[in-house]
Coordinates of C-alpha atoms in Angstrom, one line a residue:
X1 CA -7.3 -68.8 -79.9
X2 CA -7.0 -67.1 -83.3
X3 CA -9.8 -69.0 -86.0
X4 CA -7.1 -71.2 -88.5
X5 CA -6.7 -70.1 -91.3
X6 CA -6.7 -73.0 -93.7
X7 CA -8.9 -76.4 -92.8
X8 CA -8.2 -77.6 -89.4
X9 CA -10.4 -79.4 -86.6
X10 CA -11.5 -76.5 -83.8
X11 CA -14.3 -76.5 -81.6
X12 CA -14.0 -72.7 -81.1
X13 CA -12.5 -69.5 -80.2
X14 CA -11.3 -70.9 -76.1
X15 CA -10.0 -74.1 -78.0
X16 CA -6.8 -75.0 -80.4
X17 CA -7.3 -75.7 -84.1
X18 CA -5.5 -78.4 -85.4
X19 CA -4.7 -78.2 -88.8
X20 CA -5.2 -80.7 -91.3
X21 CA -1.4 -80.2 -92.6
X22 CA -0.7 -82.4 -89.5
X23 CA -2.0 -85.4 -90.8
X24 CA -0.2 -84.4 -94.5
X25 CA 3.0 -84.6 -92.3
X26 CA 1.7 -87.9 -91.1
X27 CA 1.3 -89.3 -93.9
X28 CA 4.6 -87.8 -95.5
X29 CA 6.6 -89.7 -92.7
X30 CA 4.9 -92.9 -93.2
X31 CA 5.5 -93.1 -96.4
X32 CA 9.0 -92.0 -96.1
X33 CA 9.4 -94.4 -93.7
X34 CA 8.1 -97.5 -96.3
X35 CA 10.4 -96.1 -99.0
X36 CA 13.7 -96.7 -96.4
X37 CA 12.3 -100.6 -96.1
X38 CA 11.1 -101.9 -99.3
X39 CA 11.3 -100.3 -103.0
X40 CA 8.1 -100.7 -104.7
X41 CA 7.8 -101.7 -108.2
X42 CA 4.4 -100.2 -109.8
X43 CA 1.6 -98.8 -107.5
X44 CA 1.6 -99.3 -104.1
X45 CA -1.0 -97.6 -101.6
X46 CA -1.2 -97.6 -98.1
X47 CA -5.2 -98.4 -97.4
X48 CA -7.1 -97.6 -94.3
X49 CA -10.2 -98.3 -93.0
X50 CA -11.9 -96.3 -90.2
X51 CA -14.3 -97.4 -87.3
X52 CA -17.9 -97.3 -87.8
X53 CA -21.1 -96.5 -86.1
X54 CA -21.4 -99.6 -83.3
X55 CA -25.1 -99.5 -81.6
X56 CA -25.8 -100.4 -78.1
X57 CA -26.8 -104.1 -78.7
X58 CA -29.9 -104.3 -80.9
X59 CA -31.1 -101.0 -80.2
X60 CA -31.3 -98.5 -82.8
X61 CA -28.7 -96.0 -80.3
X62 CA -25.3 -96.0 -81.1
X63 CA -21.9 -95.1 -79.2
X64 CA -20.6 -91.9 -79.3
X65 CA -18.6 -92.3 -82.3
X66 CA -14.5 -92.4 -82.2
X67 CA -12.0 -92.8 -85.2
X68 CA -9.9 -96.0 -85.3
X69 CA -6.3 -94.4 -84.0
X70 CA -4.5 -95.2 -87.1
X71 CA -6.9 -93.7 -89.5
X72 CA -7.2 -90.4 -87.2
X73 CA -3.1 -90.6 -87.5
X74 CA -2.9 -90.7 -91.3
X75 CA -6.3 -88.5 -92.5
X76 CA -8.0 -86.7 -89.8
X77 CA -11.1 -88.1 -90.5
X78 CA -13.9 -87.6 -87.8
X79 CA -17.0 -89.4 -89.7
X80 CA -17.4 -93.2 -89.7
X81 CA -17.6 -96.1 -92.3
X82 CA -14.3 -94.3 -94.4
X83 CA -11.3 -95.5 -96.0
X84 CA -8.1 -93.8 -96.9
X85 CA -6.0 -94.0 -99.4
X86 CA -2.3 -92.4 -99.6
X87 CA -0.1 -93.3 -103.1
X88 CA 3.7 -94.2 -101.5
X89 CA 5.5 -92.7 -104.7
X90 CA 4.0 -89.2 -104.5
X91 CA 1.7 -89.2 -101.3
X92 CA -1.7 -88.9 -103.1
X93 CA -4.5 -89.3 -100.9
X94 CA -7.8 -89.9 -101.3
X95 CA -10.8 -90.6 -99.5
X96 CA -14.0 -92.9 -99.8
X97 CA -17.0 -91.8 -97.8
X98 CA -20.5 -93.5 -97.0
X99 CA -22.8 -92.8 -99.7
X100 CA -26.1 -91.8 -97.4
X101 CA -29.2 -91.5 -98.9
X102 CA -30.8 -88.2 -99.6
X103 CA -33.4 -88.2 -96.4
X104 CA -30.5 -88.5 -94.3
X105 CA -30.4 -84.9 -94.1
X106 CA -33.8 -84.3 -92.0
X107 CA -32.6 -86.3 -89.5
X108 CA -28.9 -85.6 -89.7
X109 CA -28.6 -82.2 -91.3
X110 CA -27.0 -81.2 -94.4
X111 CA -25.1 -84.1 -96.2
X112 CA -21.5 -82.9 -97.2
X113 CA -20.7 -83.3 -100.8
X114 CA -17.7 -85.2 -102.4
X115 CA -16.0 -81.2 -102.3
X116 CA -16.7 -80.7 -99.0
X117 CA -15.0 -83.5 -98.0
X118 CA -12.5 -82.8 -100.4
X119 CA -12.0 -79.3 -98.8
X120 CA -12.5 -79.7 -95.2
X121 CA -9.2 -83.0 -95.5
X122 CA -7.5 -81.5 -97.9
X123 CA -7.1 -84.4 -100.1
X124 CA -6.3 -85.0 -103.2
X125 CA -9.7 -86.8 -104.6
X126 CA -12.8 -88.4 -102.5
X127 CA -15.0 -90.8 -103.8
X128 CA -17.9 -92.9 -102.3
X129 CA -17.0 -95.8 -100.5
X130 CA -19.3 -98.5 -102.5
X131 CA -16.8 -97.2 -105.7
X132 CA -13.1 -98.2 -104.2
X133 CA -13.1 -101.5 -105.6
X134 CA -13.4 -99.5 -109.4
X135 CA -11.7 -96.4 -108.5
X136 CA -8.7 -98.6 -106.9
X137 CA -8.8 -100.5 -110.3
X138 CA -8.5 -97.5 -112.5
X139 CA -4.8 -96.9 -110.9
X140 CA -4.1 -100.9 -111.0
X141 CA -1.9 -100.7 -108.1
X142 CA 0.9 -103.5 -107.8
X143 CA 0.1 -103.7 -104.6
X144 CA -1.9 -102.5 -101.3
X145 CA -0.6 -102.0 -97.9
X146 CA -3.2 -102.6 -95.2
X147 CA -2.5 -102.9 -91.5
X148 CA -3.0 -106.2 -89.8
X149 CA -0.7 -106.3 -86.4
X150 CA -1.1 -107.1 -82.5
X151 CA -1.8 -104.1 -79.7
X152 CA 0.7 -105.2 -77.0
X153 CA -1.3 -104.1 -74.4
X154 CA -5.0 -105.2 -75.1
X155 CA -3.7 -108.5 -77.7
X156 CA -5.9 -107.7 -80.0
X157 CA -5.3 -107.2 -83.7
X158 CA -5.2 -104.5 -85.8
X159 CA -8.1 -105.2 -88.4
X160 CA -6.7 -104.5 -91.9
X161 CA -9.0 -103.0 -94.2
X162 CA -11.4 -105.0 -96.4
X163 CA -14.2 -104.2 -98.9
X164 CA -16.2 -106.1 -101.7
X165 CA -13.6 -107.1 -104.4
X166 CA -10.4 -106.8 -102.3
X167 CA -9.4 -110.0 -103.3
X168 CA -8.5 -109.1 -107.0
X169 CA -5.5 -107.2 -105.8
X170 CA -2.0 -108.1 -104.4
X171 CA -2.1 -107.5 -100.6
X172 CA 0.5 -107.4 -98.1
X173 CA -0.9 -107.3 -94.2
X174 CA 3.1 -107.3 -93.6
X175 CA 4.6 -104.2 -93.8
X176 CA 2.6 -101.0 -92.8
X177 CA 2.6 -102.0 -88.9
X178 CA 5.4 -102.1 -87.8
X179 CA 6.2 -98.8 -89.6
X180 CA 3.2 -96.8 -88.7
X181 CA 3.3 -98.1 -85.4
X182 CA 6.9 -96.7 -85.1
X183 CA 6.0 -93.6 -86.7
X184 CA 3.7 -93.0 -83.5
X185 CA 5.9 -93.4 -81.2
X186 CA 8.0 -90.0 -81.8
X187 CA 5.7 -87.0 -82.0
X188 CA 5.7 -84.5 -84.5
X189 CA 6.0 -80.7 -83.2
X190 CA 2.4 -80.2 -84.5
X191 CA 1.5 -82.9 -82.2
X192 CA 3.2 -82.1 -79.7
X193 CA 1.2 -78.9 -79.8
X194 CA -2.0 -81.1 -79.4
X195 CA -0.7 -83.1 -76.3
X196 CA 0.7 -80.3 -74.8
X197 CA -3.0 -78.7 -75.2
X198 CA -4.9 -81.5 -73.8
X199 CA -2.6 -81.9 -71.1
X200 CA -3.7 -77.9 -70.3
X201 CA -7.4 -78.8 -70.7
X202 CA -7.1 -81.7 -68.1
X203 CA -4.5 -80.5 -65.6
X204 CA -7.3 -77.4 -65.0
X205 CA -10.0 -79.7 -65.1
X206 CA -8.0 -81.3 -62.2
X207 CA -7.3 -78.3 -60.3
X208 CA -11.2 -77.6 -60.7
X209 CA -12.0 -80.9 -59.0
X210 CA -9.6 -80.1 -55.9
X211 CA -10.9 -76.8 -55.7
X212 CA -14.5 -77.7 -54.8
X213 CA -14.6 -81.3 -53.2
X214 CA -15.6 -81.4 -49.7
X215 CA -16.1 -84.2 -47.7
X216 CA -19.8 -85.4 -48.2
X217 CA -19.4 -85.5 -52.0
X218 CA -19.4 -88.8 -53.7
X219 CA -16.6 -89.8 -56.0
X220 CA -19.0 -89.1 -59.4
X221 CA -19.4 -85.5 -58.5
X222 CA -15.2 -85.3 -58.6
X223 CA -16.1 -87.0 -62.3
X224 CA -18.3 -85.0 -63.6
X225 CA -16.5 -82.0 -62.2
X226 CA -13.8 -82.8 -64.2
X227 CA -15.8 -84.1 -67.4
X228 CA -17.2 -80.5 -67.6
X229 CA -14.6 -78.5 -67.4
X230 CA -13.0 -80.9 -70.2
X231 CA -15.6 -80.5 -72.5
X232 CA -17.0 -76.8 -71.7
X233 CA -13.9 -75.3 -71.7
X234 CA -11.2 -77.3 -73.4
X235 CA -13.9 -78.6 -75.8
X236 CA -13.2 -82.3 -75.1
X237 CA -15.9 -84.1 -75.9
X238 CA -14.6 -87.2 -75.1
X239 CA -12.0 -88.4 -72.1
X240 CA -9.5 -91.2 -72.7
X241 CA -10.6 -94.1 -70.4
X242 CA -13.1 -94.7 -67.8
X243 CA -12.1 -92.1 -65.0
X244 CA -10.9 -93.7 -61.7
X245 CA -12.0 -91.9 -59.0
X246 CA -11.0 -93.9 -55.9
X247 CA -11.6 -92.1 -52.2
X248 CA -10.4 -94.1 -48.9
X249 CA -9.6 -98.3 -49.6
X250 CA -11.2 -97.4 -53.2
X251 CA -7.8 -95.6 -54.1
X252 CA -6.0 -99.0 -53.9
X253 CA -8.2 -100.4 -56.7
X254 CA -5.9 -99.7 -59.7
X255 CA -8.6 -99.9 -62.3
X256 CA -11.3 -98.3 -60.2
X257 CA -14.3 -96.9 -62.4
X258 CA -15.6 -99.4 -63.6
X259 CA -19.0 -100.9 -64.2
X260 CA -19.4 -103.0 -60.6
X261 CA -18.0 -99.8 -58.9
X262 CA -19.0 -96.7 -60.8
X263 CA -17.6 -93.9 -58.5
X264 CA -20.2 -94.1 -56.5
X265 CA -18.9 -94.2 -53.1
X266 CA -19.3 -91.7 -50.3
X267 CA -16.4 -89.4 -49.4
X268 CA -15.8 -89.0 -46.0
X269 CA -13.9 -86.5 -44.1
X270 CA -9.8 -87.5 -43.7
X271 CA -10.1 -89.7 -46.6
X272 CA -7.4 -89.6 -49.2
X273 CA -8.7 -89.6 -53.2
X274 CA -6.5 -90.6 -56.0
X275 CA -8.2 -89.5 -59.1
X276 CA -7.2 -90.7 -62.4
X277 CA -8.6 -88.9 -65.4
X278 CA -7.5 -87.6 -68.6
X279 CA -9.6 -85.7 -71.2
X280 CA -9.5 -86.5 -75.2
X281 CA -8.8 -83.6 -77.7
X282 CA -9.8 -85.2 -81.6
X283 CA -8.2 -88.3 -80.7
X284 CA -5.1 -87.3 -78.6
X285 CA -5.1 -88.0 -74.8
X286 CA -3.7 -86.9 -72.0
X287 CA -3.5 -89.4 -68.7
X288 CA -3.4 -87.4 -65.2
X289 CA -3.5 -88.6 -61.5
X290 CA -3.5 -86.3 -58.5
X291 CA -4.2 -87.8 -55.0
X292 CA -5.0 -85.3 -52.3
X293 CA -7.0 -85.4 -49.0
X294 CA -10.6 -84.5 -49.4
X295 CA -10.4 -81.8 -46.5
X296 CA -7.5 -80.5 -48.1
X297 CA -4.8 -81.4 -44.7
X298 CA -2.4 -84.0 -45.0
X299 CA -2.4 -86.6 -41.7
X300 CA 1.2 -87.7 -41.1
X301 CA 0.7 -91.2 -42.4
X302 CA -0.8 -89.7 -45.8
X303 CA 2.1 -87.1 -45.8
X304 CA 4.7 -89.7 -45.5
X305 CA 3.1 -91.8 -48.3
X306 CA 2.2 -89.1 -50.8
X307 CA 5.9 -87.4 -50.4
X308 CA 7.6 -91.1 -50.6
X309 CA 5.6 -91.4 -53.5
X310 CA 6.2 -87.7 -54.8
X311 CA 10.5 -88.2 -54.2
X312 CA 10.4 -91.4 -57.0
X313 CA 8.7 -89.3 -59.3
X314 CA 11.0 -86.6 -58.9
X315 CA 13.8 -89.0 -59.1
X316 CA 12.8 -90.2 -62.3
X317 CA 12.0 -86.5 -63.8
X318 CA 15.1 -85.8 -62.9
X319 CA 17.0 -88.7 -64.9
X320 CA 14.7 -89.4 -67.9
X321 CA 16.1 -88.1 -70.8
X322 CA 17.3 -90.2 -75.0
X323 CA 19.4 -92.9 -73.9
X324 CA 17.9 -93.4 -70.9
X325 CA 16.5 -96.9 -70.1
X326 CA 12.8 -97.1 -69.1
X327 CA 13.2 -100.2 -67.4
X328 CA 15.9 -98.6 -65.4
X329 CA 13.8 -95.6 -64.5
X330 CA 11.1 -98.1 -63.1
X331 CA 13.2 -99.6 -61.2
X332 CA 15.1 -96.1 -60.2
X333 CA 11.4 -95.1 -58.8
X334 CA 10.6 -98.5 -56.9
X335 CA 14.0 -97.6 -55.2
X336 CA 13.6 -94.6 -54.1
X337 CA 10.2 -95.1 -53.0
X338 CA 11.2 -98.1 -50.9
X339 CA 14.3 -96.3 -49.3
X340 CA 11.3 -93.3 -48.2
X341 CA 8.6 -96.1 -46.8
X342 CA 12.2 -97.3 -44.7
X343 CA 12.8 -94.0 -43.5
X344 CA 9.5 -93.8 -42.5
X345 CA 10.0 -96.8 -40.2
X346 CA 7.5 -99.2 -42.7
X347 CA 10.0 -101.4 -43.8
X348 CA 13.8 -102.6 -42.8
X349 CA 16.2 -104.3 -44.4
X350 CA 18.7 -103.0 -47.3
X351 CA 16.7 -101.5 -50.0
X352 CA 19.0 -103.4 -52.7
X353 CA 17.7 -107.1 -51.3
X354 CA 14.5 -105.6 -51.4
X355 CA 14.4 -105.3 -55.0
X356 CA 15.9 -108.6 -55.8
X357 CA 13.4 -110.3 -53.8
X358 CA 10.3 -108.6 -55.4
X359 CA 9.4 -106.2 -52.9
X360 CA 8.7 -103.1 -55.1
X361 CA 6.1 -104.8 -57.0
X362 CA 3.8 -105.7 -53.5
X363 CA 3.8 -101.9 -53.2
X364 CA 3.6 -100.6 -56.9
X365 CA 2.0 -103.5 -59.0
X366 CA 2.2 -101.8 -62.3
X367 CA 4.7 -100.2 -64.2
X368 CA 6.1 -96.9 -64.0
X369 CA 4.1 -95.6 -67.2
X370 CA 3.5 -95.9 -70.8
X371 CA 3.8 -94.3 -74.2
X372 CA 1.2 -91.8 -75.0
X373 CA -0.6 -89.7 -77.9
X374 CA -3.7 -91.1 -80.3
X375 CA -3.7 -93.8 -77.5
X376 CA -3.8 -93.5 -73.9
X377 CA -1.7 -96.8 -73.5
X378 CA 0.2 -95.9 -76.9
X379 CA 1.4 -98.2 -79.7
X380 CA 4.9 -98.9 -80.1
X381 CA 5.4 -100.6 -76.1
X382 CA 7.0 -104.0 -77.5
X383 CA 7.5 -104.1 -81.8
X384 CA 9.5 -106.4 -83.0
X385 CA 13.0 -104.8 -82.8
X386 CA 11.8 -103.0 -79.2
X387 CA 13.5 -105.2 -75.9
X388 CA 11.2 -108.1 -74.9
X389 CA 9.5 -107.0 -71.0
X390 CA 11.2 -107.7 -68.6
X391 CA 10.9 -110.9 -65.9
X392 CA 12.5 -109.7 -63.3
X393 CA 9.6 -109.1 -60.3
X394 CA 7.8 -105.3 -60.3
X395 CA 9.1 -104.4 -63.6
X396 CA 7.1 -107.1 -65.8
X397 CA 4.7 -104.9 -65.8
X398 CA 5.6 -102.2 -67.5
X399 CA 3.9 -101.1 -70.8
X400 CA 7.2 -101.0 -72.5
X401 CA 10.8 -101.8 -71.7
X402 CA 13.0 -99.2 -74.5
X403 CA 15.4 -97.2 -74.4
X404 CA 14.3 -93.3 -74.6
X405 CA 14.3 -91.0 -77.4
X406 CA 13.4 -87.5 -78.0
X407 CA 10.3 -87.4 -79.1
X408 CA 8.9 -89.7 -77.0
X409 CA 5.8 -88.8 -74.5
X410 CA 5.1 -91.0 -71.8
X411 CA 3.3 -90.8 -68.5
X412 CA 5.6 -90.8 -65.4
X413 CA 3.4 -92.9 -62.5
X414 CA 4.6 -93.8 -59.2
X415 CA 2.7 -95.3 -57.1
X416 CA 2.0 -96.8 -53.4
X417 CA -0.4 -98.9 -52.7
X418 CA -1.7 -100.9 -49.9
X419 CA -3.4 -103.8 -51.4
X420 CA -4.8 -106.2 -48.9
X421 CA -4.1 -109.7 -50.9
X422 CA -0.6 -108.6 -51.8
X423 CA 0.3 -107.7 -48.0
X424 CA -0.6 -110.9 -47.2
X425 CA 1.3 -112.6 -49.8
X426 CA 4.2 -110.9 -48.7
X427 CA 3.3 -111.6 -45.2
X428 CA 2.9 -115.2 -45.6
X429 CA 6.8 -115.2 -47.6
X430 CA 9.9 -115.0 -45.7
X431 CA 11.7 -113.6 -48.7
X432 CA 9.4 -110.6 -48.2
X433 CA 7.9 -110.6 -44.9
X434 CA 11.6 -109.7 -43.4
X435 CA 11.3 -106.1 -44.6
X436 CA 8.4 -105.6 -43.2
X437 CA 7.3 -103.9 -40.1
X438 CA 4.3 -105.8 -39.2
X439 CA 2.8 -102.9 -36.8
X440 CA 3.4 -100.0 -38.7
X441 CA 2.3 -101.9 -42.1
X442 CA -0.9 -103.2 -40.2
X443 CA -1.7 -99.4 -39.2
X444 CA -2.0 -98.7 -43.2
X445 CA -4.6 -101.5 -44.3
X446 CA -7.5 -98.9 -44.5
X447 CA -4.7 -96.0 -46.2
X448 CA -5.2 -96.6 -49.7
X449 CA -2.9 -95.6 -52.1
X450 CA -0.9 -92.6 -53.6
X451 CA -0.3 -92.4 -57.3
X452 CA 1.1 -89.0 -58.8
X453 CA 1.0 -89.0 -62.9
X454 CA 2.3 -86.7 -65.3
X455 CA 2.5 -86.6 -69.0
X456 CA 6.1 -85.6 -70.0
X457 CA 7.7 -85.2 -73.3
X458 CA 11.1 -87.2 -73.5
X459 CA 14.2 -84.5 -74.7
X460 CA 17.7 -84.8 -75.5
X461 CA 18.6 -83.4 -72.0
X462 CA 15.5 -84.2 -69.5
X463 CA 11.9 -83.8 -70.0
X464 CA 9.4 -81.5 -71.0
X465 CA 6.7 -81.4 -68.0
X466 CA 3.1 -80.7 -69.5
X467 CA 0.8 -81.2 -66.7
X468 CA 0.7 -78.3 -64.5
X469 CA -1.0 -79.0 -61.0
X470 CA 0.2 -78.6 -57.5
X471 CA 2.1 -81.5 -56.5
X472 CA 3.4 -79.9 -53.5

C-alpha cells in the first residue's frame, strides 16, 4: 500500500496506514456526544490515562507493551505512561509524555522530543507528564472528565486517570463512560477500514494454517503458523487473545489455549481441529474460527456436525441486519442447529420444546457472538440503557442482548459441541434426556466440537462479511 501521506501508524509498504485523523474523528464524536448530554459551564476536559510498562514479576523484563483501549480510541498513542487531554468546547488536545532521562537513548534509541510527539499525533500541544498538574492549572478547567466504569464481560473497572495534585480540581468519574463506551460501539468508516484489514490479515493467516497441517503436527505448529503470517505479512505484531487451537476432544474445550493446555497436543489422522485465532492490527482485532479435518476429508459424522453447524450461521447471516434482535438471532441459530442434529437422527422431539426446556444451551454453551473493534469482546454489551441479558436457558450467555444497528461489528459464532459433563446433565434430566438419542449421542463423546466464526459488519439491509475463508 501507497506510504500516507500525512502522520499515520504503518508498518510498511505490504501493510495499511492508519492515519492519525481517525482518532481526530474520535475524539470529534466524543465530544459531540458530551455536548448532547450536559452543557458545561467554563473548562471542561476529557482526561485519559494510558497503560504502562508492567514487568514479569520482579524481574527487570516487561510485557510486550499494549495501549489501554480507550486511550488508543481517543489519541493513537503507542508509548506507555501518557495522558491525554481533549478540550470539549473546541476539541484541543494535548498530550503528556514520560520525561526519560537522557541515557535512555543508548539503550532505547533516540528519545523523541516534545515536536516529535507533537508531529507524529497531530495534536495540538505535548507536554511532560510530571507538568499536567501545572499545565492543567494554567487553563483552570471547571471541571475534568475521567473514565471510571464496569467492563461487562471481565467486571472489572475502568481505572480513571489520576496524577499528583488531581485532587485540586473538580472531577466527575460520571459522565465520559457511558458516552465513550457508546461511541465504540458504532464504527467509523476509517475504522471500518482497520477491521476490515485485520480481518484480511487473519482470514489468510487461517487459510495458511489449513494449507499445511498434516496429521502428525501438534496443535502449536497450527499457532505459530498462523502468528507468522499475522505478523510477517499483515504486520500484526500482536493477536487478540490466547489462540485456541483445539484438535480431537480438545476442540470441545471452549477456552482451549491456555496455560495448563498450551496447544500442545498431538494431531492425529481423522481428527477434527477447531482453531480459534485472531490477529491485532494497532489495537483493533479481528476474532476467527475455522474447524476442519486435519487430513482434509470430512467423515459423515464430522460432515453432519460441521454443515448443522454451518446452516445456523447461514441462517443468522441471512437475517442480521438494524432492527434486528441479537437475542433473537441466538436463538434463531440454536434452532436451526437443533432442527439439523434431528434430521441427522441425534435428537427427537419438536425442536420448539427443545428450546423451552434448555436444550440449545447443552450443545452451544455460549452465546452466539459479541461486539467487536479496540476489544476482542467489545465495550458497549450491557450499558445502562442497553436490555438487561437474558435468563431464559442458552441465551444467558450472550455478550450482549441489543437490538442491531448499522455500524455495529460483531462476530457471528455457532457452535456444536459435545461436552462430556453437559451430556450427562442432560442425560441424567428428563426434561432433556427425552430428545435425545442415547446411541447415536453416545457414538459422538470422542467428536469434539464444530464452531464456524466470522467478523461481520451490521448494515441497514444484512451484513457486510469480512472474513474470507472457505467454509464450504
Amino acid at each position: 500500500m501507497a506510504k500516507p501521506q500525512g502522520a499515520a501508524f504503518w508498518m510498511g509498504a505490504q501493510t495499511l496506514p492508519i492515519p492519525m485523523t481517525m482518532f481526530r474523528e474520535n475524539r470529534e464524536k466524543v465530544i459531540g456526544e458530551l455536548r448532547k448530554v450536559r452543557t458545561f459551564d467554563g473548562t471542561a476536559l476529557i482526561v485519559l490515562q494510558g497503560g504502562d510498562n508492567i514487568s514479569h514479576y520482579d524481574t527487570d523484563v516487561d510485557y510486550v507493551f499494549r495501549q489501554e483501549s480507550y486511550f488508543m480510541y481517543l489519541f493513537g498513542v503507542t508509548e506507555p505512561g501518557c495522558y491525554g487531554t481533549v478540550d470539549v468546547a473546541s476539541g484541543s488536545t494535548t498530550l503528556f509524555v514520560p520525561r526519560l532521562p537522557s541515557e535512555y537513548a543508548v539503550w532505547m534509541g533516540p528519545l523523541l522530543s516534545l515536536d516529535d510527539f507533537k508531529q507524529k499525533y497531530e495534536v495540538d500541544a505535548v507536554y511532560y507528564a510530571d507538568e499536567i498538574d501545572v499545565k492543567l492549572g494554567e487553563l483552570n478547567p471547571s471541571v475534568l472528565l475521567t473514565l471510571c466504569g464496569p467492563n461487562a464481560d471481565s467486571g472489572l473497572e475502568a481505572k480513571p486517570a489520576n496524577f499528583k495534585g488531581i485532587e485540586k480540581f473538580v472531577v466527575d468519574s460520571d459522565i465520559l463512560f457511558p458516552v465513550i463506551a457508546e461511541c465504540r460501539v458504532i464504527k467509523s468508516p476509517a475504522e471500518v477500514e482497520v477491521l476490515r484489514y485485520v480481518a484480511k490479515v487473519s482470514s489468510d493467516a487461517h487459510k495458511r494454517v489449513m494449507k499445511n497441517i498434516r496429521p502428525g503436527w501438534h496443535e502449536y505448529q497450527g499457532e505459530a503458523e498462523f502468528l507468522h503470517h499475522a505478523y510477517s505479512v499483515g504486520g500484526c505484531r500482536h493477536v487478540s487473545y490466547t489462540c485456541i487451537c483445539g484438535a480431537g476432544t480438545n476442540s470441545a474445550i471452549l477456552h482451549y489455549g491456555h496455560a495448563g493446555s498450551p496447544n500442545d497436543r498431538l494431531i492425529k489422522n481423522g481428527e477434527m481441529c477447531l482453531f480459534d485465532m485472531g490477529a491485532n492490527y494497532n489495537g483493533y482485532a479481528a476474532d476467527i474460527t475455522c474447524s476442519f479435518p486435519v487430513n482434509g476429508k470430512f467423515t459423515d459424522d464430522q460432515k453432519l456436525i460441521y454443515n448443522a453447524v454451518l446452516a445456523a450461521r447461514d441462517a443468522v447471516c441471512g437475517a442480521a441486519k438494524e432492527g434486528v434482535s441479537w437475542v433473537d438471532m441466538h436463538l434463531l441459530a440454536n434452532r436451526v442447529m437443533l432442527g439439523e442434529m434431528k434430521k441427522g437422527g441425534l435428537l427427537q422431539g419438536e425442536v420448539d420444546e427443545m428450546m423451552s426446556a434448555g436444550l440449545n444451551g447443552i450443545f452451544q454453551p455460549h452465546g452466539l457472538g459479541h461486539l467487536i473493534g479496540l476489544d476482542v469482546h467489545d465495550v458497549g454489551g450491557y450499558l445502562s440503557h442497553c436490555p438487561e441479558r437474558p435468563t431464559q436457558p442458552g441465551a444467558n450467555r450472550l455478550r450482549m442482548a441489543r437490538t442491531l444497528m448499522a455500524g455495529m461489528y460483531v462476530t457471528i459464532e455457532p457452535g456444536c459441541y459435545f461436552i462430556e459433563p453437559l451430556l450427562n446433565k442432560a442425560f441424567a434430566d428428563p426434561n432433556l434426556s427425552k430428545f435425545l438419542v442415547k446411541e447415536e449421542i453416545d457414538r459422538f463423546r470422542n467428536f469434539g466440537g464444530v464452531r464456524i466464526e466470522d467478523d461481520v459488519l451490521i448494515t441497514k439491509t444484512g451484513i457486510d462479511n469480512f472474513t474470507l475463508v472457505p467454509r464450504t
